[in-house]
Amino acid sequence: MMKREGAIAVALSVAILGSAAFIAAYATGGNRLYEGLGVAVAAAALCFAATGWAFWIIPHEQVVDAVDTYPCAPGDRAKMSSEVAEGMREITRSRALLALLAGALGSFACALIVPVRSLGLAPDSLLFHTRWRRGARVVRDDGSLVHADDLNVDGVMTVFPEGATADPQSVVTLVRVPESIPGTASGYMAYSRICTHAGCPVALYRAQERELVCPCHQSAFDVLSNGAVVSGPADHALPRLPIEIGSDGVLRATGDFSEPVGPGFWERG
């Protein structure tokens, strides 16, 4: 019996160490191998301990003892005293096992809860919005401002919101078409540079057709039709950024994209 209890105690101790190893690996940079080994060892040890507890610790037999006559014989008294003493020792061992069980379950629960901090912001703030805001000035990758006379007709430029040139969600392709085309800011139109098919950069522009093209899978978007899909596997239009030209001649956004940029995802609807 004591050997079996010892095996359970060792398993519970291993579970505690496995959970601690997972937490330590996560806290020191998140090595996936060590994290996986830690939580796997902890889970396996807990399973072994639970199985052993069910078969070795929990009694499965029913004992019926006749009521003794009193006074008991001296030999019976000695036997009873010995049984009571053994029972007290078992209770003490059971308390130690219960303490180990509580520690193992508690440490494993902590190992499962700790990664919650990696969930980050809700998808609503990450996928539905970019760094573009009303009044955000349009800049190049070096941070220089974009003015109304910087592009000729059918010219293109990769631009960003001021102060967010490193944000991949906010990259925009600026295109200039003839000013006579309605719905433009002196001929300027701006579209997300992230393809709505697989997220590749829409890096090509066909000036004659006035189409933005993704070189990865050849999705093409009509600049003059609010980024509508012309061909290719993309299933929805390229989001357009509303822009204007300020009194100082600098291009500015009048708000964020009206819809999420990039490929479709489950919350998009």
Tab-separated table of C-alpha atoms in Angstrom:
chain	number	residue	atom	x	y	z
A	1	MET	CA	0.000	0.000	0.000
A	2	MET	CA	2.760	2.408	0.944
A	3	LYS	CA	4.564	1.737	-2.347
A	4	ARG	CA	1.405	2.568	-4.262
A	5	GLU	CA	0.885	5.760	-2.299
A	6	GLY	CA	4.520	6.615	-2.920
A	7	ALA	CA	4.019	6.172	-6.664
A	8	ILE	CA	1.020	8.511	-6.570
A	9	ALA	CA	3.002	11.048	-4.545
A	10	VAL	CA	5.830	10.939	-7.098
A	11	ALA	CA	3.347	11.399	-9.961
A	12	LEU	CA	1.761	14.416	-8.269
A	13	SER	CA	5.200	15.909	-7.640
A	14	VAL	CA	6.102	15.405	-11.306
A	15	ALA	CA	2.844	17.136	-12.290
A	16	ILE	CA	3.796	20.135	-10.167
A	17	LEU	CA	7.265	20.255	-11.733
A	18	GLY	CA	5.823	19.936	-15.253
A	19	SER	CA	3.411	22.805	-14.678
A	20	ALA	CA	6.194	24.913	-13.186
A	21	ALA	CA	8.403	24.147	-16.197
A	22	PHE	CA	5.635	25.269	-18.565
A	23	ILE	CA	5.128	28.536	-16.675
A	24	ALA	CA	8.886	29.176	-16.565
A	25	ALA	CA	9.273	28.499	-20.307
A	26	TYR	CA	6.353	30.784	-21.082
A	27	ALA	CA	7.632	33.573	-18.838
A	28	THR	CA	11.144	33.484	-20.319
A	29	GLY	CA	10.180	33.905	-23.945
A	30	GLY	CA	7.805	31.136	-24.867
A	31	ASN	CA	9.933	28.251	-26.163
A	32	ARG	CA	7.243	26.077	-27.748
A	33	LEU	CA	9.160	22.819	-27.265
A	34	TYR	CA	9.643	23.318	-23.531
A	35	GLU	CA	6.110	24.595	-23.084
A	36	GLY	CA	4.710	21.517	-24.809
A	37	LEU	CA	6.906	19.119	-22.859
A	38	GLY	CA	6.041	20.780	-19.569
A	39	VAL	CA	2.279	20.699	-19.998
A	40	ALA	CA	2.385	17.173	-21.505
A	41	VAL	CA	4.379	15.791	-18.574
A	42	ALA	CA	2.067	17.515	-16.094
A	43	ALA	CA	-1.058	16.167	-17.784
A	44	ALA	CA	0.325	12.621	-18.043
A	45	ALA	CA	1.411	12.620	-14.401
A	46	LEU	CA	-2.007	13.856	-13.282
A	47	CYS	CA	-3.708	11.119	-15.302
A	48	PHE	CA	-1.467	8.476	-13.718
A	49	ALA	CA	-2.104	9.847	-10.228
A	50	ALA	CA	-5.875	9.984	-10.760
A	51	THR	CA	-5.943	6.402	-12.045
A	52	GLY	CA	-3.805	5.166	-9.169
A	53	TRP	CA	-5.948	7.033	-6.657
A	54	ALA	CA	-9.105	5.431	-8.048
A	55	PHE	CA	-7.713	1.881	-7.942
A	56	TRP	CA	-5.366	1.965	-4.957
A	57	ILE	CA	-6.621	4.564	-2.481
A	58	ILE	CA	-10.402	4.525	-2.706
A	59	PRO	CA	-11.691	1.353	-0.974
A	60	HIS	CA	-13.798	-0.968	-3.120
A	61	GLU	CA	-14.837	-3.594	-0.577
A	62	GLN	CA	-17.536	-3.528	2.065
A	63	VAL	CA	-16.616	-4.838	5.529
A	64	VAL	CA	-19.244	-6.127	7.940
A	65	ASP	CA	-18.156	-6.879	11.491
A	66	ALA	CA	-20.317	-8.368	14.181
A	67	VAL	CA	-20.834	-6.387	17.372
A	68	ASP	CA	-18.432	-7.639	20.005
A	69	THR	CA	-19.532	-8.647	23.433
A	70	TYR	CA	-18.352	-6.512	26.301
A	71	PRO	CA	-16.039	-6.419	28.052
A	72	CYS	CA	-13.634	-7.362	25.261
A	73	ALA	CA	-10.933	-9.886	25.749
A	74	PRO	CA	-7.449	-8.424	26.387
A	75	GLY	CA	-6.207	-9.789	23.048
A	76	ASP	CA	-9.045	-8.071	21.179
A	77	ARG	CA	-8.254	-4.759	22.846
A	78	ALA	CA	-4.640	-4.940	21.738
A	79	LYS	CA	-5.691	-5.807	18.205
A	80	MET	CA	-8.125	-2.877	18.117
A	81	SER	CA	-5.504	-0.467	19.407
A	82	SER	CA	-3.119	-1.626	16.687
A	83	GLU	CA	-5.787	-1.149	14.010
A	84	VAL	CA	-6.605	2.359	15.277
A	85	ALA	CA	-2.925	3.307	15.238
A	86	GLU	CA	-2.556	2.013	11.672
A	87	GLY	CA	-5.672	3.937	10.656
A	88	MET	CA	-4.208	7.158	12.070
A	89	ARG	CA	-1.016	6.601	10.095
A	90	GLU	CA	-3.074	6.109	6.923
A	91	ILE	CA	-4.973	9.329	7.636
A	92	THR	CA	-1.676	11.190	7.998
A	93	ARG	CA	-0.439	9.779	4.685
A	94	SER	CA	-3.761	10.641	3.044
A	95	ARG	CA	-3.457	14.233	4.221
A	96	ALA	CA	-0.025	14.472	2.637
A	97	LEU	CA	-1.399	13.039	-0.602
A	98	LEU	CA	-4.320	15.479	-0.506
A	99	ALA	CA	-1.881	18.357	-0.085
A	100	LEU	CA	0.136	17.120	-3.070
A	101	LEU	CA	-3.069	16.679	-5.079
A	102	ALA	CA	-4.133	20.243	-4.305
A	103	GLY	CA	-0.699	21.514	-5.317
A	104	ALA	CA	-0.701	19.531	-8.557
A	105	LEU	CA	-4.193	20.655	-9.558
A	106	GLY	CA	-3.473	24.257	-8.577
A	107	SER	CA	-0.207	24.431	-10.510
A	108	PHE	CA	-1.797	22.810	-13.570
A	109	ALA	CA	-4.664	25.303	-13.429
A	110	CYS	CA	-2.138	28.153	-13.296
A	111	ALA	CA	-0.334	26.691	-16.303
A	112	LEU	CA	-3.610	26.733	-18.234
A	113	ILE	CA	-4.541	30.261	-17.140
A	114	VAL	CA	-1.172	31.967	-17.696
A	115	PRO	CA	-1.340	31.907	-21.552
A	116	VAL	CA	-4.527	33.982	-21.419
A	117	ARG	CA	-2.303	37.065	-21.310
A	118	SER	CA	-1.177	36.242	-24.862
A	119	LEU	CA	-4.661	36.688	-26.251
A	120	GLY	CA	-4.035	40.428	-26.542
A	121	LEU	CA	-6.665	42.852	-27.705
A	122	ALA	CA	-10.039	41.688	-28.901
A	123	PRO	CA	-10.275	40.995	-32.637
A	124	ASP	CA	-12.596	43.993	-32.917
A	125	SER	CA	-9.750	46.451	-32.358
A	126	LEU	CA	-7.158	44.534	-34.354
A	127	LEU	CA	-9.014	43.499	-37.480
A	128	PHE	CA	-11.719	46.107	-37.951
A	129	HIS	CA	-9.632	49.251	-37.540
A	130	THR	CA	-6.330	50.702	-38.732
A	131	ARG	CA	-4.257	53.725	-37.679
A	132	TRP	CA	-6.028	56.004	-40.133
A	133	ARG	CA	-8.150	58.676	-38.438
A	134	ARG	CA	-9.886	61.838	-39.529
A	135	GLY	CA	-7.204	64.473	-40.084
A	136	ALA	CA	-4.332	61.957	-40.272
A	137	ARG	CA	-1.797	63.339	-42.743
A	138	VAL	CA	-0.566	61.159	-45.601
A	139	VAL	CA	3.195	60.484	-45.558
A	140	ARG	CA	5.805	58.435	-47.420
A	141	ASP	CA	7.772	55.643	-45.753
A	142	ASP	CA	10.422	58.189	-44.704
A	143	GLY	CA	7.787	60.289	-42.939
A	144	SER	CA	7.726	63.135	-45.460
A	145	LEU	CA	4.342	64.673	-46.231
A	146	VAL	CA	2.524	64.024	-49.502
A	147	HIS	CA	1.300	67.168	-51.300
A	148	ALA	CA	-1.293	67.591	-54.014
A	149	ASP	CA	1.315	68.164	-56.735
A	150	ASP	CA	3.506	65.150	-55.908
A	151	LEU	CA	1.920	62.780	-58.440
A	152	ASN	CA	1.072	63.101	-62.091
A	153	VAL	CA	-1.993	61.454	-63.614
A	154	ASP	CA	-1.680	57.642	-63.452
A	155	GLY	CA	1.115	57.946	-60.927
A	156	VAL	CA	1.096	55.708	-57.846
A	157	MET	CA	2.747	55.891	-54.443
A	158	THR	CA	2.817	53.772	-51.286
A	159	VAL	CA	1.773	55.917	-48.332
A	160	PHE	CA	1.053	55.655	-44.603
A	161	PRO	CA	-0.683	57.607	-41.848
A	162	GLU	CA	1.663	60.048	-40.154
A	163	GLY	CA	3.332	58.412	-37.159
A	164	ALA	CA	2.419	54.862	-38.204
A	165	THR	CA	4.742	53.981	-41.074
A	166	ALA	CA	5.518	50.621	-39.435
A	167	ASP	CA	1.898	49.481	-39.160
A	168	PRO	CA	1.282	46.809	-41.848
A	169	GLN	CA	-2.506	47.138	-41.608
A	170	SER	CA	-2.414	50.817	-42.581
A	171	VAL	CA	-0.375	50.648	-45.801
A	172	VAL	CA	-2.174	52.401	-48.670
A	173	THR	CA	-1.661	52.722	-52.418
A	174	LEU	CA	-2.240	56.297	-53.571
A	175	VAL	CA	-3.319	56.657	-57.201
A	176	ARG	CA	-3.918	59.797	-59.241
A	177	VAL	CA	-6.476	59.796	-62.038
A	178	PRO	CA	-7.822	62.742	-64.077
A	179	GLU	CA	-9.423	65.410	-61.886
A	180	SER	CA	-12.515	65.291	-64.071
A	181	ILE	CA	-13.448	61.919	-62.586
A	182	PRO	CA	-16.061	62.509	-59.852
A	183	GLY	CA	-15.618	61.272	-56.318
A	184	THR	CA	-11.896	61.981	-56.140
A	185	ALA	CA	-9.782	64.490	-54.222
A	186	SER	CA	-8.391	66.460	-57.171
A	187	GLY	CA	-7.871	63.133	-58.914
A	188	TYR	CA	-6.416	61.329	-55.891
A	189	MET	CA	-7.798	57.972	-54.759
A	190	ALA	CA	-6.424	55.749	-51.998
A	191	TYR	CA	-6.875	52.016	-51.513
A	192	SER	CA	-5.642	49.483	-48.984
A	193	ARG	CA	-2.491	47.772	-50.216
A	194	ILE	CA	-3.523	44.449	-48.620
A	195	CYS	CA	-5.161	42.040	-51.062
A	196	THR	CA	-8.579	40.798	-49.996
A	197	HIS	CA	-7.742	37.288	-51.175
A	198	ALA	CA	-4.719	36.169	-49.144
A	199	GLY	CA	-3.226	39.359	-47.726
A	200	CYS	CA	-0.414	39.849	-50.248
A	201	PRO	CA	0.608	43.412	-51.165
A	202	VAL	CA	-1.307	44.798	-54.142
A	203	ALA	CA	1.881	46.147	-55.679
A	204	LEU	CA	1.117	46.554	-59.394
A	205	TYR	CA	-0.850	49.193	-61.286
A	206	ARG	CA	-2.103	48.924	-64.855
A	207	ALA	CA	-2.364	52.521	-65.930
A	208	GLN	CA	-4.214	51.841	-69.169
A	209	GLU	CA	-6.962	49.814	-67.459
A	210	ARG	CA	-6.627	51.752	-64.192
A	211	GLU	CA	-6.502	48.525	-62.217
A	212	LEU	CA	-4.541	47.602	-59.114
A	213	VAL	CA	-3.168	44.067	-59.391
A	214	CYS	CA	-1.911	41.615	-56.776
A	215	PRO	CA	1.101	39.732	-58.200
A	216	CYS	CA	0.597	36.703	-55.932
A	217	HIS	CA	-2.615	35.295	-57.424
A	218	GLN	CA	-3.445	37.913	-60.066
A	219	SER	CA	-6.484	39.463	-58.404
A	220	ALA	CA	-7.292	42.760	-60.145
A	221	PHE	CA	-9.298	45.665	-58.707
A	222	ASP	CA	-10.939	48.523	-60.613
A	223	VAL	CA	-9.694	51.860	-59.280
A	224	LEU	CA	-12.603	53.812	-60.784
A	225	SER	CA	-15.245	51.443	-59.345
A	226	ASN	CA	-14.317	51.713	-55.667
A	227	GLY	CA	-11.872	48.823	-55.860
A	228	ALA	CA	-14.341	46.287	-57.271
A	229	VAL	CA	-12.890	42.888	-58.161
A	230	VAL	CA	-12.288	42.605	-61.906
A	231	SER	CA	-10.627	39.197	-62.002
A	232	GLY	CA	-8.811	36.691	-59.841
A	233	PRO	CA	-9.710	34.786	-56.673
A	234	ALA	CA	-10.405	37.797	-54.407
A	235	ASP	CA	-14.033	37.723	-53.270
A	236	HIS	CA	-14.588	41.321	-52.194
A	237	ALA	CA	-13.509	44.820	-53.180
A	238	LEU	CA	-10.311	46.516	-52.106
A	239	PRO	CA	-11.222	48.894	-49.237
A	240	ARG	CA	-10.978	52.563	-50.178
A	241	LEU	CA	-9.605	55.199	-47.828
A	242	PRO	CA	-11.469	58.527	-47.826
A	243	ILE	CA	-9.030	61.411	-48.356
A	244	GLU	CA	-9.046	65.149	-48.975
A	245	ILE	CA	-6.548	67.899	-49.722
A	246	GLY	CA	-6.125	70.388	-46.911
A	247	SER	CA	-5.744	74.131	-47.260
A	248	ASP	CA	-1.976	73.653	-46.993
A	249	GLY	CA	-1.960	71.284	-49.964
A	250	VAL	CA	-1.228	68.214	-47.832
A	251	LEU	CA	-3.298	65.064	-48.324
A	252	ARG	CA	-5.272	63.977	-45.274
A	253	ALA	CA	-7.617	61.137	-44.409
A	254	THR	CA	-11.194	62.009	-43.547
A	255	GLY	CA	-11.595	58.800	-41.551
A	256	ASP	CA	-10.664	55.132	-41.369
A	257	PHE	CA	-11.578	52.536	-43.982
A	258	SER	CA	-15.306	51.881	-44.066
A	259	GLU	CA	-14.683	48.130	-43.835
A	260	PRO	CA	-11.915	45.825	-42.554
A	261	VAL	CA	-8.817	45.548	-44.708
A	262	GLY	CA	-7.311	42.301	-45.928
A	263	PRO	CA	-8.803	38.831	-46.422
A	264	GLY	CA	-12.172	37.789	-45.049
A	265	PHE	CA	-12.393	36.372	-41.514
A	266	TRP	CA	-15.075	34.849	-39.314
A	267	GLU	CA	-16.338	38.046	-37.606
A	268	ARG	CA	-16.525	39.997	-40.837
A	269	GLY	CA	-20.003	38.647	-41.659
